[in-house]
Short mmCIF file of C-alpha atoms in Angstrom, two decimals:
data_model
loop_
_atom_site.label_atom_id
_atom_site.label_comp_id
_atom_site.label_asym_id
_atom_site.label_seq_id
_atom_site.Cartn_x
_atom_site.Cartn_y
_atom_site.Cartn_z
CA UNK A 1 86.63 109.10 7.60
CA UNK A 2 84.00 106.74 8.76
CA UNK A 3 83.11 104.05 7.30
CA UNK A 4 79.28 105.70 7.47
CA UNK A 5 80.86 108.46 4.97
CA UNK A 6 83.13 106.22 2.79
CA UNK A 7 80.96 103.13 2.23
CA UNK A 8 76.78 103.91 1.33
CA UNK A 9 74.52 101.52 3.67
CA UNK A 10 72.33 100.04 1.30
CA UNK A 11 69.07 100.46 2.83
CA UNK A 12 65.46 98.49 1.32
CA UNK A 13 62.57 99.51 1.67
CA UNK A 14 59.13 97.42 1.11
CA UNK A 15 56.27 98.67 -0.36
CA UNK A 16 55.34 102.02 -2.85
CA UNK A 17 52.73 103.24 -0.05
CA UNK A 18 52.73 106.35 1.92
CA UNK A 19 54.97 104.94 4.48
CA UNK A 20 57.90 103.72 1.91
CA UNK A 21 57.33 106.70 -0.24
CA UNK A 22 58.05 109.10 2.81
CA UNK A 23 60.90 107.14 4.27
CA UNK A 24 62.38 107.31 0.72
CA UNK A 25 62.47 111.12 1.05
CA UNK A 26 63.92 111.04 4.34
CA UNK A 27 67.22 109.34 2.39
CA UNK A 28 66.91 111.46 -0.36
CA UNK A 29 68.01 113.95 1.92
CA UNK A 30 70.88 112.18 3.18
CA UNK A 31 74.58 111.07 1.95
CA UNK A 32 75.88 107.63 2.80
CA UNK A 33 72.81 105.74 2.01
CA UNK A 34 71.94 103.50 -1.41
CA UNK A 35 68.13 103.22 -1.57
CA UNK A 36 66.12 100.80 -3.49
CA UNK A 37 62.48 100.44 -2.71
CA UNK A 38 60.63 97.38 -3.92
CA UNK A 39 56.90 96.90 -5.08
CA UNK A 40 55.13 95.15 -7.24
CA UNK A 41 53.35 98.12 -8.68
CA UNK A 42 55.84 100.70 -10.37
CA UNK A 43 53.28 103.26 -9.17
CA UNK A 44 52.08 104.67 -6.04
CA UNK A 45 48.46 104.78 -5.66
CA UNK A 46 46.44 107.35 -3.50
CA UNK A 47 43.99 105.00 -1.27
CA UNK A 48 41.93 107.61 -0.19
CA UNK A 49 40.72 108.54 -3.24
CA UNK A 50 39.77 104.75 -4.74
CA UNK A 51 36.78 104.92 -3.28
CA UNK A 52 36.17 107.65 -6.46
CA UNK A 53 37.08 105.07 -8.73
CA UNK A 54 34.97 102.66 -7.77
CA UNK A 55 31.94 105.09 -7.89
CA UNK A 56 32.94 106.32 -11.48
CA UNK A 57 33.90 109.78 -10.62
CA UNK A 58 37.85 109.19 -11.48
CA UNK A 59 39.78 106.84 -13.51
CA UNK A 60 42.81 105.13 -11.36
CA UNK A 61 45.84 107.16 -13.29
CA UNK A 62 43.79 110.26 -12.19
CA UNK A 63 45.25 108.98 -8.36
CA UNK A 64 48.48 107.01 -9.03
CA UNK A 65 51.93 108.39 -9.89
CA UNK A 66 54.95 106.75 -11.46
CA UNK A 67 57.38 105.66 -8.52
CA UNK A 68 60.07 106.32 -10.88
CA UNK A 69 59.34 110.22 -11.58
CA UNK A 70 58.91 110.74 -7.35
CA UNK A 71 62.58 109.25 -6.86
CA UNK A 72 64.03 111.28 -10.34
CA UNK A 73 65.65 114.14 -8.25
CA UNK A 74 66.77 111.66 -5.44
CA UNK A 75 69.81 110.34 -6.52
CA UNK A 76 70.58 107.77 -3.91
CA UNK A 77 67.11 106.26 -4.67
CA UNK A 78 65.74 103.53 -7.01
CA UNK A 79 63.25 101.42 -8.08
CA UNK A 80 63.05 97.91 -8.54
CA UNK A 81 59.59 96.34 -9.62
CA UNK A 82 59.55 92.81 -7.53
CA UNK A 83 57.36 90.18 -5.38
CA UNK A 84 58.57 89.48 -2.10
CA UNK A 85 58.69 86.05 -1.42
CA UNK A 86 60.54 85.40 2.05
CA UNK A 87 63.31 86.87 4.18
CA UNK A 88 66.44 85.75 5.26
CA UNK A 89 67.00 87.85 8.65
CA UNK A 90 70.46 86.32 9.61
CA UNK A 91 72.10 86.32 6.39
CA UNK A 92 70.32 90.06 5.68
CA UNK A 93 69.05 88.57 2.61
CA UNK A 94 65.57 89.71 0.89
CA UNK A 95 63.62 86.48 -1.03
CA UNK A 96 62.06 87.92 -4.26
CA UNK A 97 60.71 86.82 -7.39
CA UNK A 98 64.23 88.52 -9.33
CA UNK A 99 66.60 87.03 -6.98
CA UNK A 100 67.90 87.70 -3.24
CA UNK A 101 68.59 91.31 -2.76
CA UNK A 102 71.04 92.19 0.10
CA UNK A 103 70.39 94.90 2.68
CA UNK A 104 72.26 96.79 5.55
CA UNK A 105 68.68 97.99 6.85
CA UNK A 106 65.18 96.99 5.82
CA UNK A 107 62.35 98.79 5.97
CA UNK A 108 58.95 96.85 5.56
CA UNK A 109 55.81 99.28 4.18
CA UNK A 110 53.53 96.61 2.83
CA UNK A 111 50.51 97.55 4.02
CA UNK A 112 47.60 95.97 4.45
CA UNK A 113 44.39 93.50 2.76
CA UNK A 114 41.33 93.50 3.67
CA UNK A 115 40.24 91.45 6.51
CA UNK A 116 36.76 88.94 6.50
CA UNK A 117 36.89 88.19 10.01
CA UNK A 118 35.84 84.29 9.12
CA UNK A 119 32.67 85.20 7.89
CA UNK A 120 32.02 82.46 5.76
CA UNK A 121 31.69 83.06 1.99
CA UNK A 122 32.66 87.01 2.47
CA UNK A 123 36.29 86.54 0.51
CA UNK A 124 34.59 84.68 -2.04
CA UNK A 125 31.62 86.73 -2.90
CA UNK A 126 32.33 90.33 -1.68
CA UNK A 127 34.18 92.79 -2.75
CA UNK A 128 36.90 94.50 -1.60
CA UNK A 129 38.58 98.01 -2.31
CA UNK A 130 42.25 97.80 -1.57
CA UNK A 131 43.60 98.27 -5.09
CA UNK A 132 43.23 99.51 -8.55
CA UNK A 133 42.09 96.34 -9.94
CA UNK A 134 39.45 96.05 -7.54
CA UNK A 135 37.83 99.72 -7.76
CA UNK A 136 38.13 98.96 -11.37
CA UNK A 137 35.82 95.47 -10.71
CA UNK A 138 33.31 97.00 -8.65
CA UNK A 139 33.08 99.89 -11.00
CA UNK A 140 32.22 97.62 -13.87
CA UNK A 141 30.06 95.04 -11.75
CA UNK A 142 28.20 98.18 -10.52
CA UNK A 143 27.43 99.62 -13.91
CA UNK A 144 26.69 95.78 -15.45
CA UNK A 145 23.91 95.50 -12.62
CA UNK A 146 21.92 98.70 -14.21
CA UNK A 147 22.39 97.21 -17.59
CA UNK A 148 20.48 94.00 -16.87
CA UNK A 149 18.20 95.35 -14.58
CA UNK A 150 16.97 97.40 -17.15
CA UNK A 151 15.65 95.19 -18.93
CA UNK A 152 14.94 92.16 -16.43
CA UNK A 153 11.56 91.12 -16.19
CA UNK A 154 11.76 88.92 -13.01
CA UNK A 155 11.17 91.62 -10.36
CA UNK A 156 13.38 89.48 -7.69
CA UNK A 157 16.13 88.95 -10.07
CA UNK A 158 15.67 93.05 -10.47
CA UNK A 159 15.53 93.56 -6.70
CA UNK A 160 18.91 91.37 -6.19
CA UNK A 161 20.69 93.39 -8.54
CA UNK A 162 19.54 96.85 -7.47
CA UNK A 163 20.51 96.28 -4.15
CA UNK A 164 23.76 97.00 -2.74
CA UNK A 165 25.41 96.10 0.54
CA UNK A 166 28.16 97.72 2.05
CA UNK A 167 29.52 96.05 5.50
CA UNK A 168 31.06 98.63 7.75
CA UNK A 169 30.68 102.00 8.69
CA UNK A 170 33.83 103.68 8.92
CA UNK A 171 35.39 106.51 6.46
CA UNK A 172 35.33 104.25 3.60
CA UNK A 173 31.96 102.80 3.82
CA UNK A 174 30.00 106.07 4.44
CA UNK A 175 32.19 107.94 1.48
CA UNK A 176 31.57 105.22 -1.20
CA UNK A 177 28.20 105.02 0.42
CA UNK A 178 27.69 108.37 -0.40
CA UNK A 179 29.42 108.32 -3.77
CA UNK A 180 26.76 105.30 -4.70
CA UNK A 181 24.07 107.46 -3.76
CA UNK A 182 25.46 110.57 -5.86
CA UNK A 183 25.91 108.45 -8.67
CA UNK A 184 22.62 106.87 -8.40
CA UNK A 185 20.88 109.66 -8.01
CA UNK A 186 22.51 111.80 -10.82
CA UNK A 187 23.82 110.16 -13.51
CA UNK A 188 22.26 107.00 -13.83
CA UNK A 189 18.96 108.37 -13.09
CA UNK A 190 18.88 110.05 -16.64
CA UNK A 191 20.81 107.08 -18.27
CA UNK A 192 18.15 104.35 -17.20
CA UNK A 193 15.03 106.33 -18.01
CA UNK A 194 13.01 102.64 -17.56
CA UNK A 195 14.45 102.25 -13.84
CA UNK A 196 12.58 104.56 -10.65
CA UNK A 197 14.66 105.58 -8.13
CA UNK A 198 12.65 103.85 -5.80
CA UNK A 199 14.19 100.94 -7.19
CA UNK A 200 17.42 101.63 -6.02
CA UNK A 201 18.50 100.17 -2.47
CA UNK A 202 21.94 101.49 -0.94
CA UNK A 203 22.67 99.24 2.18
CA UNK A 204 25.43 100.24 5.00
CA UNK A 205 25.89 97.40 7.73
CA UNK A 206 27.93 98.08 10.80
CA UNK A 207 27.63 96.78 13.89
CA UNK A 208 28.01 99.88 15.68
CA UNK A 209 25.17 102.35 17.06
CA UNK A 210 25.70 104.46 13.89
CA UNK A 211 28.36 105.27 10.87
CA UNK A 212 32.07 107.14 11.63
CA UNK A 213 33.34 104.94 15.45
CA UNK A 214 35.66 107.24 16.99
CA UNK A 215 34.31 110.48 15.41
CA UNK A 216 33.19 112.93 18.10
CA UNK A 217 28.87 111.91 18.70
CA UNK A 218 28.15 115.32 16.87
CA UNK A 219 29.48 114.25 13.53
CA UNK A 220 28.56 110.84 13.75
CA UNK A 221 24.76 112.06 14.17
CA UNK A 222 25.43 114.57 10.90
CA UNK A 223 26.42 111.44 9.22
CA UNK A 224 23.92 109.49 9.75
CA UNK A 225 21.40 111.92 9.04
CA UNK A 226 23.13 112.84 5.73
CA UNK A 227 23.04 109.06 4.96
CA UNK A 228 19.19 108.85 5.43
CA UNK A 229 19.03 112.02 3.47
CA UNK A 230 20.82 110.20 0.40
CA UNK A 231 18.22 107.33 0.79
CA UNK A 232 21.17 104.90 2.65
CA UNK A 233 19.35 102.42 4.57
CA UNK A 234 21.42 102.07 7.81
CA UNK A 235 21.34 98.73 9.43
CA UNK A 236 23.16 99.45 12.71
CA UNK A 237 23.57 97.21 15.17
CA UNK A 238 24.02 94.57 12.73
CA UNK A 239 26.94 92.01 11.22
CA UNK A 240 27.17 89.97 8.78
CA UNK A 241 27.35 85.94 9.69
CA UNK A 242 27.27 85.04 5.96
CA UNK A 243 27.56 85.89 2.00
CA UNK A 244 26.59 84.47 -0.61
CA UNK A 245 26.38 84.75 -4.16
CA UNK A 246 22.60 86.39 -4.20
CA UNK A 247 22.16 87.08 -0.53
CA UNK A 248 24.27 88.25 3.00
CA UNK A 249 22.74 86.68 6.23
CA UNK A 250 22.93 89.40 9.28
CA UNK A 251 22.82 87.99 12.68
CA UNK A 252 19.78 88.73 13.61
CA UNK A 253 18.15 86.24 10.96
CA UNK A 254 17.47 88.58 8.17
CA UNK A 255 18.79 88.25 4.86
CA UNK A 256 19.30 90.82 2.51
CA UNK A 257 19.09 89.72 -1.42
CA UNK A 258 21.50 91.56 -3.50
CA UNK A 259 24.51 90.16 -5.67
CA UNK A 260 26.83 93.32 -4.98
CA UNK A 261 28.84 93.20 -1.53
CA UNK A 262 31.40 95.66 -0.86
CA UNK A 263 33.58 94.47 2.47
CA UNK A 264 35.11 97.72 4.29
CA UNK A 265 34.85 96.37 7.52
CA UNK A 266 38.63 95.51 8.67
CA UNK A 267 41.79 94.83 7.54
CA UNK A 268 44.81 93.12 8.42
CA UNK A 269 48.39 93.09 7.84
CA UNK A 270 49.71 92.13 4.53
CA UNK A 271 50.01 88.42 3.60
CA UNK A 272 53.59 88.56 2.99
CA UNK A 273 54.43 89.07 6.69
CA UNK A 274 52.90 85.55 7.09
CA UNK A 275 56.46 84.35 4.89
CA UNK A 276 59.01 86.52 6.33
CA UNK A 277 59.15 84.07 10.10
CA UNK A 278 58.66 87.35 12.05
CA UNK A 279 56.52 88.06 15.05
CA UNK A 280 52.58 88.61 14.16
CA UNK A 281 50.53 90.34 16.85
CA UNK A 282 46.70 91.16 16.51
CA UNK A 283 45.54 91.17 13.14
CA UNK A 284 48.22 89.34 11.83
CA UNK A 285 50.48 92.67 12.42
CA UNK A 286 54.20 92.62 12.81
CA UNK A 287 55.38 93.06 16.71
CA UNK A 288 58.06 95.77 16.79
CA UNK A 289 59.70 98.23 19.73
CA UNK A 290 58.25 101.72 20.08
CA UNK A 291 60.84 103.36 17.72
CA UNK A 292 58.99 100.73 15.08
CA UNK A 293 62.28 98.14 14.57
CA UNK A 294 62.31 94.76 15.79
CA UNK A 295 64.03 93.50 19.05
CA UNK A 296 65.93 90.52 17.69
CA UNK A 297 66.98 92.65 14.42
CA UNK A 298 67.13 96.25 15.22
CA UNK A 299 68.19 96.73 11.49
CA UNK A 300 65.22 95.84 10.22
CA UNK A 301 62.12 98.30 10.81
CA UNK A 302 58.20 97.83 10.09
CA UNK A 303 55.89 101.25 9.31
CA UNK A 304 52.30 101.86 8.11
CA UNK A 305 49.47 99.44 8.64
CA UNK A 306 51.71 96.60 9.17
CA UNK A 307 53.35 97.57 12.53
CA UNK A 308 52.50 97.01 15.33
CA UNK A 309 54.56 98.93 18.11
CA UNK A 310 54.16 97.51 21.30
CA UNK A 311 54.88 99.47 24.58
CA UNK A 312 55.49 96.11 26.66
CA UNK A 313 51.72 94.71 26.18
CA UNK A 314 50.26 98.30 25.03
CA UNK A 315 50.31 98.70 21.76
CA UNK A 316 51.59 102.49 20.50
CA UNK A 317 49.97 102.61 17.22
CA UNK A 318 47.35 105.52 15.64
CA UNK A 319 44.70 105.14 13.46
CA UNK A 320 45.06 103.37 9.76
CA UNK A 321 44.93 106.22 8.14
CA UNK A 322 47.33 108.19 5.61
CA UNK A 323 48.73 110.47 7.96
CA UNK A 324 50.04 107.55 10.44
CA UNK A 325 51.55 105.97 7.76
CA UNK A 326 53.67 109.25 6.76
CA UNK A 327 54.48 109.98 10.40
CA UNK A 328 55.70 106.12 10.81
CA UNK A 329 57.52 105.92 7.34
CA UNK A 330 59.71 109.17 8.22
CA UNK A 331 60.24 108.07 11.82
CA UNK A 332 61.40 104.52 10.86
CA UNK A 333 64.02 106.13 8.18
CA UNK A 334 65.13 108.81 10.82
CA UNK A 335 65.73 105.84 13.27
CA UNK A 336 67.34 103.87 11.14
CA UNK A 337 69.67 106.67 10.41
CA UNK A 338 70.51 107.01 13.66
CA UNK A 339 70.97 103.29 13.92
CA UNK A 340 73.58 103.80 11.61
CA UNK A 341 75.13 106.64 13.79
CA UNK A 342 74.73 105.37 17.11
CA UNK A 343 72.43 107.80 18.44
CA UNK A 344 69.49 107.65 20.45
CA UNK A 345 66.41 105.94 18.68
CA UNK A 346 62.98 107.83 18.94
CA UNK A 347 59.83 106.22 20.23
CA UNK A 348 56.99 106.63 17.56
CA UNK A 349 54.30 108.63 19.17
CA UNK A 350 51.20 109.38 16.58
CA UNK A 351 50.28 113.02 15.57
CA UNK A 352 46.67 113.40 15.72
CA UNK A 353 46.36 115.98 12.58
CA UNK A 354 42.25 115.40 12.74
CA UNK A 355 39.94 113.55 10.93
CA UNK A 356 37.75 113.92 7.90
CA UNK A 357 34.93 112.01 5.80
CA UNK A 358 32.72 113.01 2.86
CA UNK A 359 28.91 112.34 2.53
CA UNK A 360 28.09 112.80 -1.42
CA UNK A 361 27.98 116.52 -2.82
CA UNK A 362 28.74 119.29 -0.96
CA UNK A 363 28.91 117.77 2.68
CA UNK A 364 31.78 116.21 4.98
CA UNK A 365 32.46 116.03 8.26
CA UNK A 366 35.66 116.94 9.91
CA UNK A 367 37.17 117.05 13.10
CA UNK A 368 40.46 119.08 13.80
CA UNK A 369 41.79 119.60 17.77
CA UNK A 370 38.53 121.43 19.36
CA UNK A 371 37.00 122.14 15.97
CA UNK A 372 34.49 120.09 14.27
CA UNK A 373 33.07 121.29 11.44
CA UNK A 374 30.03 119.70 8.85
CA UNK A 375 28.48 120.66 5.64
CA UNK A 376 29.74 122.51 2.71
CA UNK A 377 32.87 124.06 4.68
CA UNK A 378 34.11 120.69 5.52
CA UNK A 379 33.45 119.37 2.49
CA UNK A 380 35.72 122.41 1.22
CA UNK A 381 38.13 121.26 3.49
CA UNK A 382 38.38 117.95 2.64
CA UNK A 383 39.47 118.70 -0.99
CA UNK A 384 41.65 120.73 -0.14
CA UNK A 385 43.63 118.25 2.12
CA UNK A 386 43.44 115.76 -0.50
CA UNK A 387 44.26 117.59 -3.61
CA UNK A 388 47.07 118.38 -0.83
CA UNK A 389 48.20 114.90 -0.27
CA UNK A 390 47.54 113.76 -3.86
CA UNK A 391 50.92 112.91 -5.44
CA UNK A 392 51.83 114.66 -8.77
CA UNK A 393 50.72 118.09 -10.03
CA UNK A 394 49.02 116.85 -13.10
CA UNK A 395 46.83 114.56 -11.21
CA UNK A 396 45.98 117.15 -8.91
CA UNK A 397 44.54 119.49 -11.49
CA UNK A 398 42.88 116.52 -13.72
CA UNK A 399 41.08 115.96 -10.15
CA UNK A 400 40.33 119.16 -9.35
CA UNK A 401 38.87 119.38 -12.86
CA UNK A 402 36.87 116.17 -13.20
CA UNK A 403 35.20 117.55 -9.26
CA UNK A 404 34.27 120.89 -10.67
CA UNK A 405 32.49 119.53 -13.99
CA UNK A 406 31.13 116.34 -11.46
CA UNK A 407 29.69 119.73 -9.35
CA UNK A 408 28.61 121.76 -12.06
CA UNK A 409 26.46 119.15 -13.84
CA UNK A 410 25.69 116.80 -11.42
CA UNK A 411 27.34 114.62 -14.16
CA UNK A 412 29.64 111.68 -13.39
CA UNK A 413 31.82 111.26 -16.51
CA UNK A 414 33.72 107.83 -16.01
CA UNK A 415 30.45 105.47 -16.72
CA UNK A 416 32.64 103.01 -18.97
CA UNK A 417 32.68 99.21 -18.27
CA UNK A 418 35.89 98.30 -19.65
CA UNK A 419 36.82 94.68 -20.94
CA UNK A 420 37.99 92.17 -18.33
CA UNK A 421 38.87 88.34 -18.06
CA UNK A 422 36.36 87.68 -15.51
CA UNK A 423 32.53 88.71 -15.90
CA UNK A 424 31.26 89.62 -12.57
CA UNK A 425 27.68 89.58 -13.55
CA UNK A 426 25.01 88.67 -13.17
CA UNK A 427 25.98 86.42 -10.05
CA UNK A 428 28.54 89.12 -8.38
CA UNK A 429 32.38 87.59 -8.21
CA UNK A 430 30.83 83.73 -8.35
CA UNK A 431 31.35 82.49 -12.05
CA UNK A 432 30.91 79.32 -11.31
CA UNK A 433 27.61 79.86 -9.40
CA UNK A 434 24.22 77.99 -11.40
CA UNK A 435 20.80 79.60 -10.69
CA UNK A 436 18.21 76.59 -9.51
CA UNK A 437 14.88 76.86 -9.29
CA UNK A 438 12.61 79.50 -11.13
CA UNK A 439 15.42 81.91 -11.52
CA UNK A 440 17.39 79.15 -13.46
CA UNK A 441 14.57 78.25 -15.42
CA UNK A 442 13.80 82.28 -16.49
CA UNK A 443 17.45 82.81 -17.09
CA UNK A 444 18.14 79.37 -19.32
CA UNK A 445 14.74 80.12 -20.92
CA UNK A 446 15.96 83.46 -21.84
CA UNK A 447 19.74 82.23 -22.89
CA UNK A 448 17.98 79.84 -25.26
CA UNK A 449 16.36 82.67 -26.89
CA UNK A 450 18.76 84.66 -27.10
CA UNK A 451 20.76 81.94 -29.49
#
């Protein structure tokens, strides 16, 4: 008997995300192997879909599902709720908040936060959309900015808080671009009866020629005329040098006064990676081999959007979508396996499955092999794939459910501003920031009266 089949390898795995979740089913299929994935959620949460949160069209249990009740038929595999704090690579020690936790093979599935690019004030003041929390702050910050401005009489205070900014054009930006406008345009238009929709100004900044880079040029130009259509002001061409907490500075010289930034422009890899002494590539990314382990410690593999697989200087790495992550997460277990079993390791090479984006109600753009498809059919499409992808068959028909009332009535039904430790309005995420001027004087004069 060997001492794969007599002893289980007790194999870790870093991170709740699509790439730890779908390496943990490639061991739940499997004999020999102990798994215990780490995260400091005890749920995983559907990314594509916060974007709907954050827009008030779903609440974030609607898109998360208990880590615990994916792993309850996998026997080998459990869960342990943790912060990683370091890594010992010799020793095959993980650093955590609950105490070092030993490992035959690691597999790191972090993911990613969002990346500023050193634009000064932009971590500060914007917003960004990488978690729960988040979709839940810009929910309630977007909400808060209708409530004052209905009843602001300073029309430049108004303006600031009617206008939002989103910085970057890619899938994320034009969907909760798109969602904004929806909302905006439904819902809130009946529940603020004293605000005109001409009131309302939905920003999207990318530096690029136009919305979607890398989409094939037809659906970029159905984008971007479905944008215009949902009165999105494009500002192409364009990035932000600076935010603050009532205005963005683009480089051109112009500023744009709103208190509501929403940063979708980059990302890079997790912070954690910054504590674990490994090697960082571009955007702070860990360097691995093409079959996604690294070259010093072969046991110890990297998937989703913190690898970086390097080809000697090429990098072998797909987009940072969902699907890569899956395809990485299943090909670092499989390898890791075979690590094990002293077979051949498998180069990661991505599967291009397509790509999709929605534009508010009823239109989407997406682009499969040779096919690319816009309008209602794609936008078919696209729920379809994510009901698909959605974890959990409860949330799947709760979604499905919430988009077919949200289609029926033209009715968004999650328009709650829920209680939180820190107020985001009326100065966006800067508590601390004092009004000067007029504005100060108008808002102490109005505080005062108030008492």
């Amino acid at each position: 008997m060997s001492e794969h089949s007599s002893k289980a390898k007790q194999i870790v795995i870093l991170g709740g995300g699509f790439a730890g979740l779908w390496a943990a089913k490639e061991f739940g299929k499997k004999d020999g192997y102990q798994v215990t994935v780490i995260d400091r959620n005890n749920y995983h949460l559907f990314q594509p879909l916060l974007y709907q949160v954050a827009s008030a069209g779903l609440e974030p249990e609607q898109i998360s599902y208990p880590l615990r009740g994916t792993f309850r038929k996998m026997l080998n595999v459990d869960f342990r709720m943790a912060e990683v704090t370091g890594l010992d690579l010799k020793r095959k020690v993980l650093l955590s908040d609950v105490g070092p936790i030993h490992y035959d093979g690691l597999i790191i599935a972090l993911g990613s936060v969002t990346s500023y690019f050193g634009v000064p004030g932009a971590e500060e003041f914007a917003f960004s959309l990488k978690s729960a929390e988040e979709a839940i702050d810009i929910r309630n910050h977007i909400l808060s900015c209708f409530e004052y401005a209905q009843h602001e009489p300073d029309p430049a205070i108004r303006e600031q808080l009617l206008t939002f900014a989103i910085v970057g054009g890619g899938p994320t930006g034009v969907e909760y671009a798109g969602a904004l406008a929806e909302l905006v345009h439904t819902s809130l238009r009946r529940d603020f009866r004293g605000l005109d929709k001409s009131d309302v100004k939905i920003m999207l900044i990318e530096g690029e020629d136009g919305p979607l880079k890398g989409f094939p040029e037809k659906l970029r130009s159905y984008a971007k005329k479905r944008l215009e259509h949902l009165d999105v002001h494009g500002n192409y061409k364009q990035h932000v040098v600076q935010v603050e907490a009532d205005k963005i500075t683009l480089k051109s010289g112009d500023v744009i006064s709103t208190r509501t930034v929403l940063w979708t422009a980059g990302i890079r890899g997790n912070n954690v990676a910054e504590k674990m002494g490994m090697p960082l590539g571009h955007a702070n990314r860990i360097i691995t081999t093409p079959e996604l382990n690294l070259a010093d410690n072969p046991e110890v593999f990297v998937a989703g959007d913190l690898a970086l697989p390097m080809d000697g200087d090429t990098p072998v790495i797909g987009p940072t979508v969902a699907p890569n992550a899956i395809q990485q997460g299943a090909l670092a277990a499989k390898n890791l396996m075979n690590l094990f079993d002293g077979t051949k390791l498998e180069p990661f090479s991505y599967f291009d499955k397509g790509s999709l984006a929605t534009i508010g109600r009823s239109s989407a753009v997406v682009h499969l092999g040779k096919f690319k498809i816009t309008g209602f059919f794609a936008w078919v499409t696209w729920l379809i794939v994510h009901l698909l992808y959605l974890i959990g068959f409860r949330n799947r028909i709760i979604v499905f459910i919430n988009w077919s009332f949200e289609y029926l009535f033209f009715e968004r039904g999650v328009r709650l501003i829920m209680p939180k430790a820190k107020d985001t309005i009326p100065h966006g995420k800067a508590d601390e920031y004092e009004p000067s001027g007029a504005e100060g004087a108008a808002l102490n004069e109005r505080s005062t009266k108030e008492k």
